[in-house]
Amino acid sequence: MKTVDLQAADNIRALAVSMVEKAKSGHPGGPMGGADFMHILYSEFLRFDPDNMSWHARDRFFMDAGHLSSLMYAQYSLLGKFSMEDLSNFRQWGSVTPGHPEVDVERAIENTSGPLGQGHAMGVGAAIAAKFLQAKFGNWMDQKIYGFISDGGIQEEISQGVGRIAGHLGLNNFIMFFDSNDVQLSTMTDEVTTEDTAMKYESWGWKVVTIDAHNHDEIRKALKDANAETEKPVLIIGKTIMGKGCVTAEGEMFEGHCELHGQPIGATGADYEKTLENLGSDPKDPFKIFPEVAAHYAQVLKDKAAAAQEAYAKEEAWRKDNAALAAKLDQFLTGKMPEGIDFSEIVQKEGVASRAAGSAVLAYLADKVENMIVSSADLSNSDKTDGFLKKTRAIQKNDFGGAFLQSGVAELSMAAIANGMALHGGVIPVVGTFFVFSDYMKPAIRLGAIQELPVKYVWTHDAFRVGEDGPTHQPIEQEAQIRLMEKVQNHSHKNSFLALRPADAAETTVAWKMAMENTDVSTGLILSRQGIKDLPAVGASRYEDALQAEKGGYLVQKVENPDVVLIANGSEVATLFAGAALLEEKKGLKINIASIPSEGLFRSQDKAYQESVIPTDKPIFGMTAGLPVNLEGLAGPNGKVFGLGHFGYSAPAGVLDEKFGFTGENVYNQVVELLGL
């Protein structure tokens, strides 16, 4: 007779197989292999409150292999978080069981996953956030973060950066299960790799143990030992069988085959009904929790709730003895800045690069916002995130009292880790690198956009004016790429990203204000390497003028009934001023100049405001250091945009400005041609 634990694992297998079969789409083999680990983890180890799934001190489980979503839904149905109807609507329109898991904390799903490698990276980010908070508030915050990765995730290049960082930091609160079944979607693993995974992770500073992951006692021991580890992250290599429990129509075992990975088992050599019978399920009523399993999980949930109440009492006692710290923790958990932040206090030097202006803001915030974690990909002294670093110290193994994460050269890993920090909550993640290397970060930027995570990106060296470094380091098309994310709506019907390219130091301060106040989606600050001439103040101060950037675009020079409107963002706005002076002097033209740091935000303003900045009945001239498409939508069909439609060259920035036509003189020439003067 099967033990209740084996019945529970088989119940998970049967539900996962049935979901895929009914949907005629999905991945059944992996969930069948991982069911034993999931059952033991959730029933015996993972700390959570069934009645309060968003409990801030809960343990977290981060799925990397998002194609195993049916494994998660089946497991969580045993926790009462998904109904049998939910499972039967797997992958269907309007269901809560999409093909790859999407953040749904109340149903136990901590992260959206699918693109392999990023799920466990987000888990490492959550583990860093947990360590950071524990260092500030005490060892009672002793969370464990669990990850689940597959062969594909291990192979993805991001695992190199994540594995190195986790090992280097000694993240003993991170425990990752590797579902090692020797099968991937189109091949067996031995056709693509011969590496020794255990040795690889050990070389990064991980503790590694290999187990039979269908043996429940071995799973228990591995998890018990991992929870007792004090120095290293732990990798549990679980040897599993793809399609565990599958049988043919004749009742013969049909396990471990590649074809079981990515299609309903009824389309393989296995037989769906015979397999369900082998697992103890009724083919006529496949969406059912076995009575013994239901009774077992009813007790599991009672035990989890009781343990959570004990943890609440422990925290409450701490709160009574540490009222100020408790208030600080509550403020951290809001995800917002503390009160008393006044960006107008920040003093900016004249004519500085916007990266330097951003550094001044970070230095100010370092003294005001205690839960910021700033990271840089080996560029802190160049992207100027060191303005923050100088006020704190780097996070190191056994010392999470600092607030700066030196990620090394691993832009994608760094960005995905930041997503994990944001998912964990309690910290405000900031990451910095050169804008051209945003190319390395796009997968994490996109996944952060889908999950609506308020990560702050600092991208410096924003244009061809990187100069001598040449075309490899000169962003030409990157702004056009990132602004596409401003045009994509997330599931909350908002722009999925906010991209800000400020025109001078004051506007950079305001851009940072906008970024810190934006708790809905990620923000990218696109900052210059070279100094930028400050725009002239119109009102009480340039900072007060720049606050209008909070609408995405505004007039920095305004006259009645202009002959032409000039538009740009970033460094090019100052160039427009130089050109406007010539046009006014030589042609007597009346000119409006608009700074549009964010087209997406500007487009979200009412039509009357947009028309007041960029009128549809006036000639429009735009200048952009990137592809003309950056401004063509704003300039309209009757406008003209001067941009850069080719890669750059190696030369000093001033020389490139002259060679490429980014001068006041060329603004003059272009506008004269546009107006036919």
mmCIF file of C-alpha atoms in Angstrom, residues 479 482-487 495-503 507 510-511 514-515 518 521-526 546 548-554 567-570 573 594-605 609-610 613-614 630-631 634:
data_model
loop_
_atom_site.group_PDB
_atom_site.id
_atom_site.type_symbol
_atom_site.label_atom_id
_atom_site.label_comp_id
_atom_site.label_asym_id
_atom_site.label_seq_id
_atom_site.Cartn_x
_atom_site.Cartn_y
_atom_site.Cartn_z
ATOM 1 C CA GLU A 479 16.955 54.432 -26.953
ATOM 2 C CA ILE A 482 13.879 50.862 -24.643
ATOM 3 C CA ARG A 483 11.201 53.378 -25.606
ATOM 4 C CA LEU A 484 9.236 50.539 -27.169
ATOM 5 C CA MET A 485 8.603 49.369 -23.602
ATOM 6 C CA GLU A 486 6.906 52.705 -22.919
ATOM 7 C CA LYS A 487 4.460 51.848 -25.682
ATOM 8 C CA ASN A 495 2.790 51.892 -19.701
ATOM 9 C CA SER A 496 5.050 49.003 -18.766
ATOM 10 C CA PHE A 497 8.198 51.141 -18.425
ATOM 11 C CA LEU A 498 9.238 54.739 -17.820
ATOM 12 C CA ALA A 499 12.301 55.901 -19.793
ATOM 13 C CA LEU A 500 13.745 59.300 -18.859
ATOM 14 C CA ARG A 501 16.535 61.090 -20.703
ATOM 15 C CA PRO A 502 17.031 64.389 -18.858
ATOM 16 C CA ALA A 503 18.310 67.543 -20.555
ATOM 17 C CA GLU A 507 16.105 67.794 -15.000
ATOM 18 C CA VAL A 510 13.617 65.714 -11.253
ATOM 19 C CA ALA A 511 14.057 62.472 -13.212
ATOM 20 C CA MET A 514 10.104 60.664 -10.703
ATOM 21 C CA ALA A 515 11.951 57.352 -10.522
ATOM 22 C CA ASN A 518 7.313 55.517 -9.419
ATOM 23 C CA VAL A 521 6.837 49.985 -13.001
ATOM 24 C CA SER A 522 10.567 50.117 -13.690
ATOM 25 C CA THR A 523 12.294 53.381 -14.564
ATOM 26 C CA GLY A 524 15.332 53.880 -16.763
ATOM 27 C CA LEU A 525 17.468 57.016 -16.401
ATOM 28 C CA ILE A 526 19.490 57.621 -19.558
ATOM 29 C CA ALA A 546 12.201 71.125 -14.554
ATOM 30 C CA GLN A 548 7.252 70.151 -15.461
ATOM 31 C CA ALA A 549 9.136 67.093 -16.725
ATOM 32 C CA GLU A 550 6.789 65.118 -14.482
ATOM 33 C CA LYS A 551 4.354 65.347 -17.407
ATOM 34 C CA GLY A 552 6.868 63.668 -19.702
ATOM 35 C CA GLY A 553 7.492 66.797 -21.781
ATOM 36 C CA TYR A 554 7.278 70.563 -21.447
ATOM 37 C CA ILE A 567 11.907 69.165 -29.757
ATOM 38 C CA ALA A 568 14.552 66.896 -28.239
ATOM 39 C CA ASN A 569 15.613 65.235 -25.013
ATOM 40 C CA GLY A 570 18.922 64.808 -23.220
ATOM 41 C CA VAL A 573 18.038 70.159 -25.952
ATOM 42 C CA ALA A 594 10.406 71.428 -25.845
ATOM 43 C CA SER A 595 12.248 68.897 -23.707
ATOM 44 C CA ILE A 596 10.559 65.495 -23.908
ATOM 45 C CA PRO A 597 12.390 63.190 -21.472
ATOM 46 C CA SER A 598 9.639 60.540 -21.758
ATOM 47 C CA GLU A 599 7.419 60.167 -24.799
ATOM 48 C CA GLY A 600 5.374 57.458 -23.078
ATOM 49 C CA LEU A 601 4.527 59.670 -20.131
ATOM 50 C CA PHE A 602 3.941 62.682 -22.349
ATOM 51 C CA ARG A 603 1.502 60.690 -24.492
ATOM 52 C CA SER A 604 -0.462 59.795 -21.362
ATOM 53 C CA GLN A 605 -1.290 63.479 -20.741
ATOM 54 C CA TYR A 609 -1.632 69.606 -22.830
ATOM 55 C CA GLN A 610 0.129 67.691 -25.594
ATOM 56 C CA VAL A 613 3.684 71.668 -26.063
ATOM 57 C CA ILE A 614 3.774 70.197 -29.567
ATOM 58 C CA ASN A 630 12.926 58.288 -31.380
ATOM 59 C CA LEU A 631 11.104 61.531 -32.217
ATOM 60 C CA LEU A 634 6.161 63.355 -31.886
#
